Coordinates of C-alpha atoms and ligand atoms in Angstrom, one line a residue:
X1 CA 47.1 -59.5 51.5
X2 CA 49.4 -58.9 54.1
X3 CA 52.7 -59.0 52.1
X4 CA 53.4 -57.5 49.5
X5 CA 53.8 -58.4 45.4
X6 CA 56.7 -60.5 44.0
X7 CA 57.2 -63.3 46.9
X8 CA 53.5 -63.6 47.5
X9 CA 52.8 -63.8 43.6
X10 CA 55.2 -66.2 43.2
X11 CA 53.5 -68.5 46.1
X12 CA 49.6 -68.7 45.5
X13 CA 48.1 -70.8 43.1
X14 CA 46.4 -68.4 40.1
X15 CA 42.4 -69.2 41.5
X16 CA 43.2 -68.4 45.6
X17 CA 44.8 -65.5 44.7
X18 CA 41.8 -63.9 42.5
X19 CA 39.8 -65.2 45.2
X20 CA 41.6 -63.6 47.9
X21 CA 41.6 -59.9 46.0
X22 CA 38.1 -60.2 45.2
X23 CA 37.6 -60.8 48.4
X24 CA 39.2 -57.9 49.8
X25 CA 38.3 -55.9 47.0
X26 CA 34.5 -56.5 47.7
X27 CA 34.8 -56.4 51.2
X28 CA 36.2 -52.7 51.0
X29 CA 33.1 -52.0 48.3
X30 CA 30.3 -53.7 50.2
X31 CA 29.6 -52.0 53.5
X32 CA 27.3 -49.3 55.1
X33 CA 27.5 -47.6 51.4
X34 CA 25.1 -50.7 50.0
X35 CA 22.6 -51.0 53.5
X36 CA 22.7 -47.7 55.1
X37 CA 23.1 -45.0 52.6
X38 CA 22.2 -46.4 49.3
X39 CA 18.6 -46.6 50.7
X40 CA 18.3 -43.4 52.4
X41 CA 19.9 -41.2 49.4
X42 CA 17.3 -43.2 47.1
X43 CA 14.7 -42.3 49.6
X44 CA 15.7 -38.2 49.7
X45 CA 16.2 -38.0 45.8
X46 CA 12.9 -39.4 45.0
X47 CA 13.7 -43.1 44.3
X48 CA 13.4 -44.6 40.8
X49 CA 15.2 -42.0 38.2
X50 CA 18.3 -41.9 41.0
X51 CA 18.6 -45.5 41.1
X52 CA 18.8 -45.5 37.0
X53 CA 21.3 -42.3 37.2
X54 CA 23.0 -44.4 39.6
X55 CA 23.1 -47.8 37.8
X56 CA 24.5 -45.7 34.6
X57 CA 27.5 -44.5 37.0
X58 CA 28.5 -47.9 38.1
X59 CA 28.5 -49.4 34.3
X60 CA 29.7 -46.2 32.6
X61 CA 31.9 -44.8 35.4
X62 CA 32.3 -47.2 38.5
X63 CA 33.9 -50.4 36.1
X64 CA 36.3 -48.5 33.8
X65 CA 37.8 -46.5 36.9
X66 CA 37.7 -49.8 39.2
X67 CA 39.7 -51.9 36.1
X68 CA 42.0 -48.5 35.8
X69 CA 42.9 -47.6 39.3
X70 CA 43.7 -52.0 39.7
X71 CA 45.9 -51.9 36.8
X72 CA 48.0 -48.9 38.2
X73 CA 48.2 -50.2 41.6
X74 CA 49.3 -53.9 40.1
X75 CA 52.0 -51.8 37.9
X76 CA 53.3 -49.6 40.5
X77 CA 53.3 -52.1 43.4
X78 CA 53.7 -49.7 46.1
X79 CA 51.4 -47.3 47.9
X80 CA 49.5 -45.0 46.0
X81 CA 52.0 -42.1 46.6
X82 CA 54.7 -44.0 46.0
X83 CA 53.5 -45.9 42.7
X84 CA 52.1 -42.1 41.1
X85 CA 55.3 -41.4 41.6
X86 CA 57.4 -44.1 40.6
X87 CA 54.8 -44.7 37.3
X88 CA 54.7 -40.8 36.3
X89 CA 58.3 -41.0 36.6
X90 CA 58.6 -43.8 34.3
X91 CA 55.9 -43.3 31.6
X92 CA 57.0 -39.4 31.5
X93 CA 54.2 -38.4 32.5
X94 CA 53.4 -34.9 34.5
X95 CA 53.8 -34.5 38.1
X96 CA 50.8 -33.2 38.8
X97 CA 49.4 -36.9 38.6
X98 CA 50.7 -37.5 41.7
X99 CA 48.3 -35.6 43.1
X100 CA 46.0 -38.8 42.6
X101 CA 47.3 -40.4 45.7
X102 CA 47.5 -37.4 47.7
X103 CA 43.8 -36.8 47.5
X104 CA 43.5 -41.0 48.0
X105 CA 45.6 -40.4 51.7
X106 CA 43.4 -37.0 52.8
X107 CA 40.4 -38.3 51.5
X108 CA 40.5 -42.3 53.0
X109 CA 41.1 -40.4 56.4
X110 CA 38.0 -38.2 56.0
X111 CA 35.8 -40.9 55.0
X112 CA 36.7 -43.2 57.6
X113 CA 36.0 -40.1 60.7
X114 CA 32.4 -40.3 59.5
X115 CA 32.3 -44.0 58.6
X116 CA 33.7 -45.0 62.1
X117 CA 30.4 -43.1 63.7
X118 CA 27.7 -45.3 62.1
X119 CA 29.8 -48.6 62.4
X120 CA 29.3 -47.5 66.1
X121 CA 25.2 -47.3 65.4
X122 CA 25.2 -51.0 63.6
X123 CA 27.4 -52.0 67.2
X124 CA 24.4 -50.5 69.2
X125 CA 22.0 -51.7 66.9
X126 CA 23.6 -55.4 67.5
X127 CA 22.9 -55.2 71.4
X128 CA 19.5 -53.4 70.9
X129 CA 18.4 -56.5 68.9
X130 CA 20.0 -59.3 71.0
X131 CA 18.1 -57.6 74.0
X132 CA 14.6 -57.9 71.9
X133 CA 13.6 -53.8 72.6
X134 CA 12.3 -54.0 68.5
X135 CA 9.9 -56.8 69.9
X136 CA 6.2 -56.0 69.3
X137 CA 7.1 -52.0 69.3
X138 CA 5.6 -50.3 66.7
X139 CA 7.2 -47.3 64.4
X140 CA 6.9 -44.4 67.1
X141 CA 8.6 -46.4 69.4
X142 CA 11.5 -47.5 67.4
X143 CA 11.7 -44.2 65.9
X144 CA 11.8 -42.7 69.2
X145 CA 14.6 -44.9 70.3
X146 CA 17.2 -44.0 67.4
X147 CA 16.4 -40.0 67.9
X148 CA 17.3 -40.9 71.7
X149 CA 20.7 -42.3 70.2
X150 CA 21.6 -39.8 68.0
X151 CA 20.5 -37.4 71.0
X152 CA 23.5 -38.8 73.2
X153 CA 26.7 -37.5 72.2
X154 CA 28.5 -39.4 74.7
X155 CA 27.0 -43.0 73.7
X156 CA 27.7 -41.9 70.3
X157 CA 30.8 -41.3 71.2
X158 CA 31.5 -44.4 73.1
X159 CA 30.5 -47.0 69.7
X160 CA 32.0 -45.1 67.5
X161 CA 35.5 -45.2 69.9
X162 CA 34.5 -49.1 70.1
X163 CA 34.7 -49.3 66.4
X164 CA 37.8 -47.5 65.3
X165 CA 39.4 -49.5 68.5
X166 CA 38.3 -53.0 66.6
X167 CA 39.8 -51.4 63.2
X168 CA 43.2 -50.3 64.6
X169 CA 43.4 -53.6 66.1
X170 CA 42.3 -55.4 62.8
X171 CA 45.4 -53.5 61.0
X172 CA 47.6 -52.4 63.2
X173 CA 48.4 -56.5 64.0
X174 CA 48.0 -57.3 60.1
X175 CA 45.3 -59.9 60.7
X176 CA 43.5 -59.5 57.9
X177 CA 44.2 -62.8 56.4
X178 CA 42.6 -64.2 58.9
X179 CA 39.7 -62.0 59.1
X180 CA 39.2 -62.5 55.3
X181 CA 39.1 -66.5 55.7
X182 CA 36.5 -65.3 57.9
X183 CA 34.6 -62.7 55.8
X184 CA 34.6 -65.4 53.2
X185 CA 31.9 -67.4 55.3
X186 CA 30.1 -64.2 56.8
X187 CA 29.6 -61.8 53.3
X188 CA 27.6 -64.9 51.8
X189 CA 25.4 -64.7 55.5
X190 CA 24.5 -61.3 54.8
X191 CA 23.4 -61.8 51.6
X192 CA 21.3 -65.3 52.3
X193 CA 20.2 -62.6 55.3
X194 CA 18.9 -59.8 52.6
X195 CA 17.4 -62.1 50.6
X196 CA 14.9 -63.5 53.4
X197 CA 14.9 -59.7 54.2
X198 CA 13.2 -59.2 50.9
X199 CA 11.1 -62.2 51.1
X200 CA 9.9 -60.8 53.9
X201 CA 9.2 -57.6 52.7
X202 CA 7.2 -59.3 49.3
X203 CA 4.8 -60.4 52.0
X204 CA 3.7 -56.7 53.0
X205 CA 1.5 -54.4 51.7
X206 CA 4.3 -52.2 50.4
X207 CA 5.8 -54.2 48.2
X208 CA 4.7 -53.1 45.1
X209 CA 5.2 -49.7 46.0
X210 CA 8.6 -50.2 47.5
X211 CA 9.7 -51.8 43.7
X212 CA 7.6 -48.6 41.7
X213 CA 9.7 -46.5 43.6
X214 CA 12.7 -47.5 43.2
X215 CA 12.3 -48.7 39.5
X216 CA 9.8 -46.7 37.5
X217 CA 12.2 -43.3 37.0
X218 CA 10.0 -39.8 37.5
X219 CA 12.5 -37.4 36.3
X220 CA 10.9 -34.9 37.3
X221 CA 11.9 -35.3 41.3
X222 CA 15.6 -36.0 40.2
X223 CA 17.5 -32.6 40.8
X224 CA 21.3 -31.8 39.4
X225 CA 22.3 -32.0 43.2
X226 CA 20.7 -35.7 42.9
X227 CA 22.5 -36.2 40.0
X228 CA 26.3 -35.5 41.9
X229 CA 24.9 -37.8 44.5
X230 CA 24.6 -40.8 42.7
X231 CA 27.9 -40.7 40.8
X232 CA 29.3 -39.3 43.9
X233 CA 28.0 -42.8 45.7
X234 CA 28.9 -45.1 42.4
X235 CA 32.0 -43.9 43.5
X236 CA 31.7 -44.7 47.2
X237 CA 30.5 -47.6 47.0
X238 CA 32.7 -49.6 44.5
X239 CA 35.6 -47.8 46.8
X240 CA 37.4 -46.4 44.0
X241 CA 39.0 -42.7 43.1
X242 CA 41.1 -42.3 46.4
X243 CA 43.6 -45.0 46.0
X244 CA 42.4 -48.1 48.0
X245 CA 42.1 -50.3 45.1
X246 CA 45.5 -48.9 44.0
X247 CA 47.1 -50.2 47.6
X248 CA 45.2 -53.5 47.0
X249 CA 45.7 -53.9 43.5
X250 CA 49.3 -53.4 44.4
X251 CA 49.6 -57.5 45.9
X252 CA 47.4 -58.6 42.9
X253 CA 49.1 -61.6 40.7
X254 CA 49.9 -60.3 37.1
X255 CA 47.6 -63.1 35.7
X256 CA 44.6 -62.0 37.4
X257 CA 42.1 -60.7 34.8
X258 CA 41.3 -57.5 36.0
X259 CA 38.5 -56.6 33.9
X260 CA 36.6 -59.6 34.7
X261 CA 37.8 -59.5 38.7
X262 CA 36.0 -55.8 38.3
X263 CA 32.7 -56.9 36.8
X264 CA 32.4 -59.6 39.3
X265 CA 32.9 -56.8 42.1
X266 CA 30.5 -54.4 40.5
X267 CA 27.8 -57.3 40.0
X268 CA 28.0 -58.2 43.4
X269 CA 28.0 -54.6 45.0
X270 CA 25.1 -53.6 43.1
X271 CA 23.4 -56.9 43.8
X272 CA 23.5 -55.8 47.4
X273 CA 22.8 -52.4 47.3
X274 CA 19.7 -53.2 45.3
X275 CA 18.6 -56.1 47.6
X276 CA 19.0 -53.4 50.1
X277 CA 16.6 -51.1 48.8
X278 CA 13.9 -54.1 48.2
X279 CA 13.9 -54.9 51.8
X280 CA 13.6 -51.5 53.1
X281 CA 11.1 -49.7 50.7
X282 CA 8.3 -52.0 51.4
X283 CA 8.5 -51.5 54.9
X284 CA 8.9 -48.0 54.3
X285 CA 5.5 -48.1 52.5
X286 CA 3.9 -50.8 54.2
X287 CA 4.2 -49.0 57.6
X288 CA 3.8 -45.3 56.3
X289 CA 7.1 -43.8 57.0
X290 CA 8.8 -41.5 55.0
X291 CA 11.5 -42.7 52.3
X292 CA 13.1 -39.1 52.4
X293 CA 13.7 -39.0 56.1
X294 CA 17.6 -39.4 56.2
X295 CA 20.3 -41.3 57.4
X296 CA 17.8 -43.2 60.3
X297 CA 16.3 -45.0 57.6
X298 CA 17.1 -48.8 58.3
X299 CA 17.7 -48.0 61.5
X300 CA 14.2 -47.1 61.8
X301 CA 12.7 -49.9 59.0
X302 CA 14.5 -53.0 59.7
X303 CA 14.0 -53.1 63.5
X304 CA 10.2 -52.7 62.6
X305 CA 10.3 -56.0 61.0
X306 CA 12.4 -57.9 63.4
X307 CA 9.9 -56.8 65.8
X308 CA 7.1 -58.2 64.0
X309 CA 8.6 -61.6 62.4
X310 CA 9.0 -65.0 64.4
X311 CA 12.4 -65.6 65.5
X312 CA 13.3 -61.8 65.1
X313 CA 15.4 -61.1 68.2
X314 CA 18.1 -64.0 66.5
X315 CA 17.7 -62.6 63.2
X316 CA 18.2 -59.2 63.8
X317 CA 20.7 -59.9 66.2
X318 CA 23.0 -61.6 63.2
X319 CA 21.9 -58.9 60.4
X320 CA 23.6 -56.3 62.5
X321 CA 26.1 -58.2 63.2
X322 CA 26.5 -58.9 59.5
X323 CA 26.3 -55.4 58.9
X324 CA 29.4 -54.5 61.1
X325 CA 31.5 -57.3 59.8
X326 CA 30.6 -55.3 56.4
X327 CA 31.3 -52.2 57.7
X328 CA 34.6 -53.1 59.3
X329 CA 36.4 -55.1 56.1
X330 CA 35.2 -51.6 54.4
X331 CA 36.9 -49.4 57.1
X332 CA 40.3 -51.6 57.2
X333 CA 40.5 -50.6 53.9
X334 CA 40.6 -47.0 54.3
X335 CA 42.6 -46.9 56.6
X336 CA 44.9 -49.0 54.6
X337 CA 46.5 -46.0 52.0
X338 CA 47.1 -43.5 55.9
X339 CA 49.0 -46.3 57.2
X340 CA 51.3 -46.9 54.6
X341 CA 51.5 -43.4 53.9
X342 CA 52.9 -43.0 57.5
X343 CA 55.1 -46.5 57.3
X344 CA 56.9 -44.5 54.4
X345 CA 56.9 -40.9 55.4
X346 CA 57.3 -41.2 58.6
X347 CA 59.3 -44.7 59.3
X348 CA 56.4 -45.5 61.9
X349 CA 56.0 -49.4 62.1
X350 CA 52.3 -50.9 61.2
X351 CA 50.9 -51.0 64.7
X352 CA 52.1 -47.2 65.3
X353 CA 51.0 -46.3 61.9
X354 CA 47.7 -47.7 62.5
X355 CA 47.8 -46.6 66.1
X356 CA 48.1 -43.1 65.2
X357 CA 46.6 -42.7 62.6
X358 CA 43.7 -44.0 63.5
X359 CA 43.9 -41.8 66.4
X360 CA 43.9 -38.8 64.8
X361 CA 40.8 -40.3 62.6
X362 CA 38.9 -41.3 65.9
X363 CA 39.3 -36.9 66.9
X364 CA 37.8 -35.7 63.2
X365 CA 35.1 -38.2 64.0
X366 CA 33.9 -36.2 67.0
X367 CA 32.8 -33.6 64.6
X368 CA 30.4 -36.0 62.7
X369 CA 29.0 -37.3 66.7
X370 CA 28.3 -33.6 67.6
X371 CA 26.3 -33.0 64.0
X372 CA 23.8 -35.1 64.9
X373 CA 23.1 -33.4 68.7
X374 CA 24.9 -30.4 70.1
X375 CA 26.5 -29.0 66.5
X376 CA 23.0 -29.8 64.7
X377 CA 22.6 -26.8 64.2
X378 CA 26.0 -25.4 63.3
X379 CA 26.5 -25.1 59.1
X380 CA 30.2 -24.1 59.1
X381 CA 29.4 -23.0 55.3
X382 CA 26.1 -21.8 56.0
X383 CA 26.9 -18.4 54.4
X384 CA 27.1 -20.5 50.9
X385 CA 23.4 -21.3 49.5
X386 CA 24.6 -24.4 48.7
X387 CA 25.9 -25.4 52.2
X388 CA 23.0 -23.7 54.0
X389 CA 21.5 -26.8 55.9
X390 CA 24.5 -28.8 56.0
X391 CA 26.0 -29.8 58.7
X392 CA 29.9 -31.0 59.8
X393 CA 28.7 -34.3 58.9
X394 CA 26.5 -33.3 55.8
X395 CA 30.1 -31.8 54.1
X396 CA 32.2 -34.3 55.1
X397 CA 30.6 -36.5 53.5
X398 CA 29.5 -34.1 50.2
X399 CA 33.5 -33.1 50.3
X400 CA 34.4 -37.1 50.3
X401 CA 31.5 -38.4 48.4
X402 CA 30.9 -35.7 45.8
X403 CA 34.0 -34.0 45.6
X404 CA 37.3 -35.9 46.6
X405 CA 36.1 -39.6 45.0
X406 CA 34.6 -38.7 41.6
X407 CA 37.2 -36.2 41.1
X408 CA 39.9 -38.9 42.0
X409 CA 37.8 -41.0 39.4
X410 CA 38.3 -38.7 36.6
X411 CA 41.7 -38.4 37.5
X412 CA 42.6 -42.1 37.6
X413 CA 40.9 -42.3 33.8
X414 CA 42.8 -39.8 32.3
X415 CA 45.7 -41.1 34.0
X416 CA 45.2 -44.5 33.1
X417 CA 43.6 -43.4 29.2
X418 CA 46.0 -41.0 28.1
X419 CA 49.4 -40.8 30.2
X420 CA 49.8 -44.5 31.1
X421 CA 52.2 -46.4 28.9
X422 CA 50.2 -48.2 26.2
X423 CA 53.1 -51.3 26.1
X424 CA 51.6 -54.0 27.6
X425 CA 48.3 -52.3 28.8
X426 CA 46.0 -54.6 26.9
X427 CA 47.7 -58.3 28.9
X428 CA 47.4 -55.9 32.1
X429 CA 43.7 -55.1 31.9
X430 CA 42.9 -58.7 30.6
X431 CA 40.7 -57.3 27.4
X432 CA 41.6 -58.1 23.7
X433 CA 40.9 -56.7 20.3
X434 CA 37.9 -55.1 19.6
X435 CA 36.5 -55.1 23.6
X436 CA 40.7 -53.6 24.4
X437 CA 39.4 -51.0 22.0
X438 CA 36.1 -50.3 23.4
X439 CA 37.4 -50.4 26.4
X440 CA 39.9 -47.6 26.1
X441 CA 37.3 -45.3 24.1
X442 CA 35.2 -45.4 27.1
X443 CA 38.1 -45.0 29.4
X444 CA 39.4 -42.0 27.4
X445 CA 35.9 -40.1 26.4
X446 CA 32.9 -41.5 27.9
X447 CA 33.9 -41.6 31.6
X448 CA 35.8 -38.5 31.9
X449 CA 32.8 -36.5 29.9
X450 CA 30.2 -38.4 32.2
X451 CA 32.2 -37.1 35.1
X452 CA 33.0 -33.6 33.7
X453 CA 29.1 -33.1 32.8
X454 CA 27.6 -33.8 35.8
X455 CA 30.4 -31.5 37.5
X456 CA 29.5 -28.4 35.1
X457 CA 25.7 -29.3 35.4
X458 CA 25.7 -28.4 39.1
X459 CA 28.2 -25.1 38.6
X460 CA 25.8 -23.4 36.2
Ligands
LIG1 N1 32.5 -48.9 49.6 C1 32.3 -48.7 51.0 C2 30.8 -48.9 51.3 O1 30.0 -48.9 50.3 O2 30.4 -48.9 52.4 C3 32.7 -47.4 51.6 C4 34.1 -47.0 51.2 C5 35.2 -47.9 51.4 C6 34.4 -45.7 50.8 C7 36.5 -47.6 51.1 C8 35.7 -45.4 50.5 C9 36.7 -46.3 50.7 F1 37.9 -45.9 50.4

């Protein structure tokens, strides 16, 4: 990953190099998106009927836009700005394309100001564990402790400096190679980690409510807003619509089967993310907490049970450890599309790019640290219905989430349905026949109208 197309295609055997895309491609997708926030957005839009809206967006919206945002990146070879560019230019198509990797640049450095802040709350979480506070404390107590967090804008602060320090480092110096070796071992952990998680949580009293809630759909607590939300996070969580894929689809060998490298992806991201929510619920139910209460959810949940299982001050110690290995091959990747961006338009070398832009990244974050204490109860658009309760960090991530990445979606399947040269396109996406042709119909149609409908849904 750290060189890019011809040379490196040329040099890796066909099965490392699908290895080492999936890899990277599933490190960007699984992160805090799967542990931290599918659970609590589940838990605020009433469980169930989101998880099934949800599952639709990954299959109907998430794959096609994953497969078509690859296959432009592989073609164009460049940085998203630079391949729209080069790839409108040659297929004739409009300029306004391009547009695609401009919103991939502004939004990758919006998501990553927020993302850096609760990478910094799995750091503290780490240390919290190791020291055995969750021992024996009960849900007040634990409860109590992440309010006293989230309370402290200067240890906020502090983490969330710690982690975008470890993620400059990580790209500036171009280590990833190495750090993907290791993410090879350590993504497995986590999921041997959920697993016992859920074991776990089968062996509570809130088991069976944790899977009704999350399974058996009641439509009637799913709102249009709720709707946006969950093919907002399809989006965020499969990384796709601002261009990351596009910079690592970019180094991907041209005999990689995309579609199937895609499916594999999905699988495993939803896997998580579902494993996720089987952990979590239980203990939601099984010690009478509230699903609905907001980002604090496994923050809150998780420590619970480490507190209460054998061995839990070593176990909880790794899973948050686990969790910001997650959270840091996802962060590396968004910060991947502002540092080329700056390598090209501004000459900066990789360690400056990465130096300053991530910089600039660590000052917007201080906007998300102050939303949960001093600026709680500043709602810059609080003058729009809408945005009444939200605050800095609320519309960050509605603007990323909801707005930026499913609108990059729909843009990346037009693109890539209807202006992208046809020659070829087949071989590129790996599909033939009837399954290339049922491919492009849902491509052309089915995600763009799923997007578009959702989108007019919560204007009227
Ligand atoms: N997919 C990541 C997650 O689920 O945690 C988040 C993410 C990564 C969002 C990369 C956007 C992005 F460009």
């Amino acid at each position: 990953m750290t060189q890019h197309t011809q040379p490196h295609q040329a040099a890796s055997s066909l099965w490392s190099s699908r290895l080492a895309f999936i890899l990277a491609a599933a490190g960007s997708a699984v992160g805090l998106g799967n542990i931290w926030k599918f659970p609590y957005i589940t838990g605020e839009n009433g469980g169930g009927a989101f998880v099934l809206v949800y599952l639709v967006c990954i299959a109907l919206i998430g794959v096609p836009v994953l497969i078509a945002e690859t296959v432009i990146g592989r073609r164009g070879g460049q940085s998203p700005i630079a391949t729209m560019r080069s790839l409108t230019g040659r297929d004739g198509a409009a300029r306004g394309w391009r547009a695609i990797g401009w919103n991939g640049v502004v939004a990758s450095f919006l998501v990553l100001s927020f993302y850096s802040v609760i990478g910094g709350w799995s750091l503290v979480y780490i240390g919290k564990a190791a020291a055995g506070v969750f021992t024996g404390a009960d849900a007040e107590a634990i409860g109590a402790q992440f309010g006293a967090l989230l309370a402290n804008p200067w240890e906020l602060l502090l983490w969330h400096s710690v982690f975008m320090a470890l993620v400059i480092l990580i790209v500036g110096r171009g280590i990833r190679s190495g750090l993907e070796r290791a993410v090879n071992m350590l993504m497995p952990l986590l999921f041997v980690l959920l697993v016992a998680m859920v074991i776990y949580a089968m062996n509570t009293d809130g088991f069976a409510r944790g899977v009704r809630f999350m399974f058996s759909p009641d439509f009637s607590k799913l709102t249009t807003e709720g709707v946006l939300v969950a093919l907002g996070h399809a989006a965020f969580t499969l990384s796709i619509g601002i261009g990351v894929l596009m910079a690592y689809g970019s180094y991907l060998p041209t005999r990689v089967n995309i579609a199937r490298t895609a499916v594999t992806i999905a699988v495993i991201d939803t896997g998580v993310a579902l494993l996720a929510g089987l952990a979590i619920f239980p203990l939601v139910f099984a010690n009478g907490l509230e699903p609905g209460s907001g980002p604090g959810l496994i923050f809150v949940t998780l420590p619970l049970a480490f507190g209460k299982m054998s061995g839990g001050v070593l176990f909880g110690a790794v899973f948050f450890v686990l969790l910001l290995v997650a959270a840091i091959t996802s962060a590396i990747s968004m910060l991947e599309p502002v540092v080329e961006w700056l390598e090209e338009h501004k000459g900066f070398s990789r360690a400056r790019s990465a130096l300053f832009g991530g910089l600039v990244i660590w000052f917007v974050g201080i906007g998300t640290v102050l939303s949960f204490n001093l600026w709680s109860d500043v709602h810059p658009l609080g003058f729009i219905a809408f945005f009444k309760d939200k605050t800095v960090f609320d519309l960050l991530d509605f603007l990323v989430s909801s707005l930026m990445m499913p609108l990059g979606s729909l843009a990346i399947a037009l693109f890539a349905g209807w202006a992208l040269g046809r020659q070829g396109l087949a071989e590129d996406i790996g599909l033939r026949g009837l399954s290339y042709r049922l491919f492009m119909v849902v491509l052309r149609y089915l995600t763009p109208a799923g997007i578009a409908v959702v989108f007019l849904y919560n204007l009227v």
